Coordinates of C-alpha atoms in Angstrom, one line a residue:
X1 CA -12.4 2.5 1.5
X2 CA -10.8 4.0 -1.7
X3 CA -7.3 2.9 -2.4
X4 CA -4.3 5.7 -3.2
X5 CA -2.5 5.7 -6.2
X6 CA 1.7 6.0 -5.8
X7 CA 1.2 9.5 -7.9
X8 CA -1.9 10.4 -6.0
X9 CA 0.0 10.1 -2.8
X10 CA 3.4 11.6 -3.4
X11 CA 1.5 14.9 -4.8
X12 CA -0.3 15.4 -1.7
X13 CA 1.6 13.8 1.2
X14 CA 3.9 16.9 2.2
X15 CA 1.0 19.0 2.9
X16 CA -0.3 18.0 6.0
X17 CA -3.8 19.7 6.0
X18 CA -4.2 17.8 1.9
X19 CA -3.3 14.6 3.4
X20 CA -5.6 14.8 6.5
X21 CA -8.4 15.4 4.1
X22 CA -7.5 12.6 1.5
X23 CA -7.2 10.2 4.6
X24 CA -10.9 11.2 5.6
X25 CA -11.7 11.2 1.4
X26 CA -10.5 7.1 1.5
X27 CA -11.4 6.3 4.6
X28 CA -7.7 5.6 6.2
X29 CA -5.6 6.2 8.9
X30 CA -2.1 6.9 9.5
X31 CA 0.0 8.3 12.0
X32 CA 2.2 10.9 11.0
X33 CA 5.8 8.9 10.8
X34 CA 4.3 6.4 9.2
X35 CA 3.0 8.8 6.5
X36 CA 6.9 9.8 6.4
X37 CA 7.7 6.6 5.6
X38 CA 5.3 5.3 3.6
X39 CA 6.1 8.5 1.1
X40 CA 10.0 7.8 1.4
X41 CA 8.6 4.0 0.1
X42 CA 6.8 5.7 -2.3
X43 CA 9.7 7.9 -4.1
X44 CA 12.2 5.0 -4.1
X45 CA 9.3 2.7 -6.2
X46 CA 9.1 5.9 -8.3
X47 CA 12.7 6.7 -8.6
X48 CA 12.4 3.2 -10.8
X49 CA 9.1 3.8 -12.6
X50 CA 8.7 5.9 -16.1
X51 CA 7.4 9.3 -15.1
X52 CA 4.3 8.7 -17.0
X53 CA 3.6 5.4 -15.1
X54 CA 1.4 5.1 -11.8
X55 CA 0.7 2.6 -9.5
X56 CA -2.9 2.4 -7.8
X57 CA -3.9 0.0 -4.9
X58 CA -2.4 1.2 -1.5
X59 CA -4.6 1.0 1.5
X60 CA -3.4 2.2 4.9
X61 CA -3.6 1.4 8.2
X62 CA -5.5 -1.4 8.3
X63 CA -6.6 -2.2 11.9
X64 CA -8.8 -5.1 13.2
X65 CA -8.0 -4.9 16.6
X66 CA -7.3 -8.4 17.2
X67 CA -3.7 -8.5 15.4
X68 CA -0.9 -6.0 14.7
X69 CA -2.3 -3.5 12.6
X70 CA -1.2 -3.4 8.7
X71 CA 1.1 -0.5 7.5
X72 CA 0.3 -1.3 3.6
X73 CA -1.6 -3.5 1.7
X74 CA -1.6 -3.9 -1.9
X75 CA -3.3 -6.7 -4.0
X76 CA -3.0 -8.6 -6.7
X77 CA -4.6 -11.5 -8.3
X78 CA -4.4 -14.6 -5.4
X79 CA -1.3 -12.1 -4.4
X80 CA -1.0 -10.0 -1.5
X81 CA 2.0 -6.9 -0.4
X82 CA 2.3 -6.6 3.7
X83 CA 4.3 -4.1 3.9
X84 CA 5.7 -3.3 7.4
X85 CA 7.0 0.2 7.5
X86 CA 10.3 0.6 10.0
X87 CA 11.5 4.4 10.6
X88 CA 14.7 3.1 11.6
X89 CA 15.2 -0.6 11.1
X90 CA 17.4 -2.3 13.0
X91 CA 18.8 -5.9 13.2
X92 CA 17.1 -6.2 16.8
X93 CA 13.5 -6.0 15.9
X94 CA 13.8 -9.2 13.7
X95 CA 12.2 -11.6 15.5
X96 CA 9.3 -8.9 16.8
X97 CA 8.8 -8.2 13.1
X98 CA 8.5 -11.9 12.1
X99 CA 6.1 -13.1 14.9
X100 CA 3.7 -9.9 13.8
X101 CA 4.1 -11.6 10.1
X102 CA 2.7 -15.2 11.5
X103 CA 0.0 -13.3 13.2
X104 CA -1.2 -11.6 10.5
X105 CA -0.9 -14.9 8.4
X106 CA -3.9 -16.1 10.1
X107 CA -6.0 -13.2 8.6
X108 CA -5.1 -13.8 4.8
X109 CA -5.6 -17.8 5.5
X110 CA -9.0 -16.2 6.2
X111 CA -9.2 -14.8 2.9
X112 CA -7.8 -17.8 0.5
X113 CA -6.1 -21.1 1.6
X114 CA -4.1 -20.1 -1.9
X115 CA -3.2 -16.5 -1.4
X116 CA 0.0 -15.6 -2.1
X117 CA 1.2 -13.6 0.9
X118 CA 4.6 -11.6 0.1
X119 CA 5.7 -9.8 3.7
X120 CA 7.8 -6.9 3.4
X121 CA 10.0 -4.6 5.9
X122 CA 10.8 -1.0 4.5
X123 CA 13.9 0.9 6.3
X124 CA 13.1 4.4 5.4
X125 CA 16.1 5.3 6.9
X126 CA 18.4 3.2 4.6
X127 CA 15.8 3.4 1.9
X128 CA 15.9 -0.6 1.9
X129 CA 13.8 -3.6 1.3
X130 CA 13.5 -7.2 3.3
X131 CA 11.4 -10.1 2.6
X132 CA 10.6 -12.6 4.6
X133 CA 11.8 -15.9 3.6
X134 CA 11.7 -19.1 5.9
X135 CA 11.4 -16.9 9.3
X136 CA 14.4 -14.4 7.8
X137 CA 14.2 -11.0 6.8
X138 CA 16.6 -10.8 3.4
X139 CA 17.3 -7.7 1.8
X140 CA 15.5 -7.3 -2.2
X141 CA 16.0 -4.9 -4.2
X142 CA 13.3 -2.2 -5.4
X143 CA 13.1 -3.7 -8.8
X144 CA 12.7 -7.1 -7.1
X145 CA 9.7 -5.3 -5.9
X146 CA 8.2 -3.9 -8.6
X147 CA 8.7 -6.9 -10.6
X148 CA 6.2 -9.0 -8.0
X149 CA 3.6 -6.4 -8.8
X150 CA 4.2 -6.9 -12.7
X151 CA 3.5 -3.1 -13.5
X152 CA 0.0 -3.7 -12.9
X153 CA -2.8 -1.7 -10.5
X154 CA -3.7 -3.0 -7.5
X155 CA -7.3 -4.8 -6.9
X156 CA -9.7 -1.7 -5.4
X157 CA -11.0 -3.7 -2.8
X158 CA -9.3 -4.0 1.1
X159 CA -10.2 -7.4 1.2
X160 CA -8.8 -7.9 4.9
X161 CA -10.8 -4.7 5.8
X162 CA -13.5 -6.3 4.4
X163 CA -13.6 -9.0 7.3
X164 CA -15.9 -8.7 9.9
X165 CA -15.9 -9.9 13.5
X166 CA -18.3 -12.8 13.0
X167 CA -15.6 -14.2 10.4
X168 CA -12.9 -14.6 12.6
X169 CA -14.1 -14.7 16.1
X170 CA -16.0 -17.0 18.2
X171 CA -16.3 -17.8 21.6
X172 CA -15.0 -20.6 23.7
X173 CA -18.5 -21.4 24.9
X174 CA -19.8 -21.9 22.1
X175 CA -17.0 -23.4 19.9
X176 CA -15.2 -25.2 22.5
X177 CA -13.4 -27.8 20.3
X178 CA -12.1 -24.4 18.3
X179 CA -11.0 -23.0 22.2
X180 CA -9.7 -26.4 22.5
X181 CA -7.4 -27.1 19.4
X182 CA -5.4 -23.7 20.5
X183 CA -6.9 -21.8 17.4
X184 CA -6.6 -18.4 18.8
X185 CA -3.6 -16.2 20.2
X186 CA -2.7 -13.6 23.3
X187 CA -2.1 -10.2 21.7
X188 CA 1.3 -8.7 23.2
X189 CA -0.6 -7.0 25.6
X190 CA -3.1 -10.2 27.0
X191 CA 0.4 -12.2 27.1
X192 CA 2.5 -10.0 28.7
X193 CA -0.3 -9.6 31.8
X194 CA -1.1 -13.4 31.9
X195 CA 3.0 -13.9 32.5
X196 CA 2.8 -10.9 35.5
X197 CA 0.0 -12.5 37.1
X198 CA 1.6 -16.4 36.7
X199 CA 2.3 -15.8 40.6
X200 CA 1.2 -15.9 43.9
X201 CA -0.3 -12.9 44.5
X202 CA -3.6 -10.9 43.9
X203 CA -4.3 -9.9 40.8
X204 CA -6.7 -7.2 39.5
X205 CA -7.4 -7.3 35.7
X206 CA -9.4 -4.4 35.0
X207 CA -10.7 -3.9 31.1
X208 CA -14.3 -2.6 29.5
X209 CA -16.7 -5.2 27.8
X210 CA -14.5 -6.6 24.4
X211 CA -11.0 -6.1 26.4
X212 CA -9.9 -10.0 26.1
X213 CA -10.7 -10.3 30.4
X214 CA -11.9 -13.4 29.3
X215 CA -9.7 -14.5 27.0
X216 CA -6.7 -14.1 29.5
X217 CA -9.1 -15.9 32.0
X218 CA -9.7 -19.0 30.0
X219 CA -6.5 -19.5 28.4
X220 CA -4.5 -19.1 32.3
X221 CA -7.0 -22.3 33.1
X222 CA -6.3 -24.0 30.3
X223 CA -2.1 -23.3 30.5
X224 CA -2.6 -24.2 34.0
X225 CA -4.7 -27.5 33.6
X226 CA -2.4 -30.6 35.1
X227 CA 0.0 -28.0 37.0
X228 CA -2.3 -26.6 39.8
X229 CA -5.7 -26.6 41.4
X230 CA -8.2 -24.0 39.4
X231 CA -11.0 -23.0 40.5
X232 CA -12.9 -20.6 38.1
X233 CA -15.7 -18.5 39.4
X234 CA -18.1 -16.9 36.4
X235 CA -20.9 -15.2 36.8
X236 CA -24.7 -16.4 35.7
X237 CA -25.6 -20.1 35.5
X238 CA -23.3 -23.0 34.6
X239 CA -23.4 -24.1 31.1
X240 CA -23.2 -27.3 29.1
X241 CA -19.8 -26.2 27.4
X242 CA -18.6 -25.7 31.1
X243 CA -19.1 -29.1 32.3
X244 CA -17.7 -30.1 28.9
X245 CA -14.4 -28.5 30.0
X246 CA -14.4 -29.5 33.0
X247 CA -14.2 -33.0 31.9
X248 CA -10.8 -32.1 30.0
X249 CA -9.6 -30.3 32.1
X250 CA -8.9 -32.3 34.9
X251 CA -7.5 -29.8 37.5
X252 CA -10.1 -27.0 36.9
X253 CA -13.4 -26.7 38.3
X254 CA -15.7 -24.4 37.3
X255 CA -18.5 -22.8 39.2
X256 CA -20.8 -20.2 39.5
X257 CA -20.7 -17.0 41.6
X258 CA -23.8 -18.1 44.0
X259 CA -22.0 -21.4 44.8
X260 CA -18.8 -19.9 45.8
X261 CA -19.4 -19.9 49.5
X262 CA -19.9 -24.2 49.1
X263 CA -16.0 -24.2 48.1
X264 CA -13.7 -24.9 50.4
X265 CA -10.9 -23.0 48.5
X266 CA -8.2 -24.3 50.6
X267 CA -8.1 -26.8 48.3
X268 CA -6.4 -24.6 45.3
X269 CA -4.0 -23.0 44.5
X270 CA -5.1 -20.4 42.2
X271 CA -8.6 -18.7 42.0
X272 CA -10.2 -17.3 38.8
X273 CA -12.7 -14.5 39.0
X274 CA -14.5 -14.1 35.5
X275 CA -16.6 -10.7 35.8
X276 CA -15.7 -9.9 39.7
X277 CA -17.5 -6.8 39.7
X278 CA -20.9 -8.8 39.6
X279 CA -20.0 -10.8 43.1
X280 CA -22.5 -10.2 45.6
X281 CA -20.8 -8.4 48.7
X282 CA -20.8 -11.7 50.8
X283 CA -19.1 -13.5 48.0
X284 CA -16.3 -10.8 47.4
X285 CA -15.5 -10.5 51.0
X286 CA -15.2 -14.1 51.2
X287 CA -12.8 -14.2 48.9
X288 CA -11.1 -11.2 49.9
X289 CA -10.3 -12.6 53.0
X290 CA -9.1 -15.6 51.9
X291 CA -6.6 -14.0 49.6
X292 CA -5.3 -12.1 52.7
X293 CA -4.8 -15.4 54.1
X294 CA -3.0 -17.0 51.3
X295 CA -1.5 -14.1 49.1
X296 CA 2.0 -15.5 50.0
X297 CA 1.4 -19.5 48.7
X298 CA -1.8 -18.7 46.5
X299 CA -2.7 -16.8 43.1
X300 CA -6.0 -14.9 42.7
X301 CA -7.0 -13.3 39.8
X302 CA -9.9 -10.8 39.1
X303 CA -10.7 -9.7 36.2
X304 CA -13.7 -6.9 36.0
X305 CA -15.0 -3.7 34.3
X306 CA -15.7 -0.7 36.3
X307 CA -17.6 0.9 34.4
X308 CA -20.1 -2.0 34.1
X309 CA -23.9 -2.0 36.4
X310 CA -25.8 -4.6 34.7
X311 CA -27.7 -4.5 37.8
X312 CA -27.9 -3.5 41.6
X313 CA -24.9 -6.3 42.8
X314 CA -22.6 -4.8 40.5
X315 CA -19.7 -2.8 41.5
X316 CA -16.7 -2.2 39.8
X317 CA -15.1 0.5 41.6
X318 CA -15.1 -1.5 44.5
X319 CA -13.4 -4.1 43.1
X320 CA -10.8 -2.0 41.8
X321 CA -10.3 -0.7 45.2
X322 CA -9.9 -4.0 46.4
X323 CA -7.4 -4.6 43.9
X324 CA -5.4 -1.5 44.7
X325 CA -5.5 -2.1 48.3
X326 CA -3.6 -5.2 47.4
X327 CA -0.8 -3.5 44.7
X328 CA -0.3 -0.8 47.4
X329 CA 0.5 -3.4 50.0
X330 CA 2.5 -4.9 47.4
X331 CA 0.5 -8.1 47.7
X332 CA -0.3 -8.2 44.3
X333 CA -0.7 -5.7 41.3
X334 CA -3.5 -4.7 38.9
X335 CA -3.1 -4.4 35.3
X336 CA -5.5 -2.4 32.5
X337 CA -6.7 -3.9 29.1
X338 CA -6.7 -1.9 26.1
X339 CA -10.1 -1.9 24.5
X340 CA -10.1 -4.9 22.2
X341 CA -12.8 -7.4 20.5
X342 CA -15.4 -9.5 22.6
X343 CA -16.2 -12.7 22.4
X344 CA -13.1 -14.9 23.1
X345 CA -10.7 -14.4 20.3
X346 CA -10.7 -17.4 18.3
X347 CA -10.1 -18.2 14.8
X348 CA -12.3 -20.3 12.4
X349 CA -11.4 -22.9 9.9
X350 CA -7.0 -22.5 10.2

């Protein structure tokens, strides 16, 4: 990935076909408002430069899948510009804008516990600067601006780019204390369906392989841990790290697939499929039925792929059916993950 220079940019950017091919050429992306925008940033910061002065360093579009994606970067020495670009700006998205910020924070903590992070909003409407100060957004000026870049080039490396999965992510079976200590987040998406299916109901979650089915399914126990009866079915054999949970959390128990028929469910009030579509066809009627029974008073969740066959028992589309037949009887609903990283999403060392 090969930064842009200011110059660079503004020569090209009102040519669309030019632009396509120097986003290919650095290995960016950028939707087409934000290119709008990010060129209306660009010719204000000029407006205040000497004509003969340039300013390289700006990498676009920045996307790890497991935060907001970054409009602008641009580094420094132990400095860092996040620059949030806003078409229109208004005084609404404030706190939307700010908890994308903390977000992204835990990516440059990745980077240095000493990096200087400097979060900006750009109004390309109004032409305007904020900086977030102390969970605010106050207006700066464009010489404010330029003077935290001290007329100097950007570093030519995307150091958050740079990050790979195995950095940041890790798996609750396998790092439980890390699962444990809360050092991971819901992306808007994951959040917003574990608060539609915090219910009675049934519940179909249906997502590929790296979706975050798991992540909504472990974090719902643990939320739930103390308040109501869990039972959480996963497929395969039970693990160390799952009895190890089960010790803390005293409310959940954990079992696998095969064993489901031994439970006497009537004894909780919300059930936890991990990987539905592997149930056997006795298991998934079982619990079928039962959540016919109890849809009213109980909360089931499954959460599958249907495009997964690991193997003859597995059957997605039969789940999801299963799941419909529930929505249209408006017993329950069913809700689709965006694809997304897999294992768990859990931070390291924060």
């Amino acid at each position: 990935m090969t930064p842009f220079s200011l110059r660079e940019y503004l020569a090209i950017s009102e040519n669309p076909a030019l632009l396509n091919d120097a986003l290919k050429y650095h290995r960016m992306t950028q939707k087409s408002k934000e290119s709008e925008d990010f060129r209306a940033f660009l010719s204000v910061l000029s407006e205040s430069l000497d004509k003969a002065k340039d300013i390289d360093g700006w990498f676009l579009g920045t996307d790890l899948g497991v935060v907001p994606d970054f409009d602008v970067l641009w580094y420094g020495q132990k400095f860092v510009l996040n620059i949030n670009l806003k078409h229109v700006w208004l005084s609404t998205m404030s706190k939307k804008t700010v908890r994308t910020f903390k977000t992204q924070a835990r990516i440059f903590r990745l980077l240095s516990p000493d990096l200087l992070v400097c979060n900006i909003v750009f109004d390309a409407h109004e032409k305007t600067f904020f900086k977030l100060e102390n969970d605010s957004l106050i207006e700066i000026s464009v010489n404010y601006l330029l003077k935290l870049m001290n007329g100097k080039n950007g570093l030519q490396q995307n150091q958050v780019a740079n990050l790979s999965s195995s950095s940041f992510l890790i798996s609750p079976l396998t790092d439980t204390e890390g699962f444990l200590s809360d050092k991971y987040w819901l992306a808007e998406d994951q959040e917003s369906i574990k608060q539609g299916c915090s219910q009675p109901g049934v519940f179909g979650v249906q997502g590929k392989a790296g979706s975050g089915k798991s992540l909504i399914a472990f974090d719902l126990a643990k939320s739930l841990n103390g308040k109501k009866n869990v039972l959480f079915v996963f497929s395969g054999a039970i693990r160390p790290a799952h009895k190890y949970l089960e010790t803390i959390f005293a409310s959940v128990h954990f079992v696998p697939a095969k064993s489901v028929g031994k439970e006497d469910l009537d004894k909780y009030d919300v059930l936890i499929v991990d990987e539905a579509q592997r149930l056997y066809d006795e298991q998934r009627k079982q619990i079928a039925q039962w959540a016919e029974e109890n849809y009213s008073k109980k909360t089931v969740l499954f959460f599958y792929d249907v495009d997964q066959a690991l193997g003859p028992k597995d059957a997605g589309n039969l789940m999801h059916s299963l799941c419909t037949s529930f929505e249209r009887r408006k017993k329950g609903k069913v809700f689709f993950l965006k694809k997304g990283f897999d294992p768990i999403q859990v931070f390291k060392h924060l």
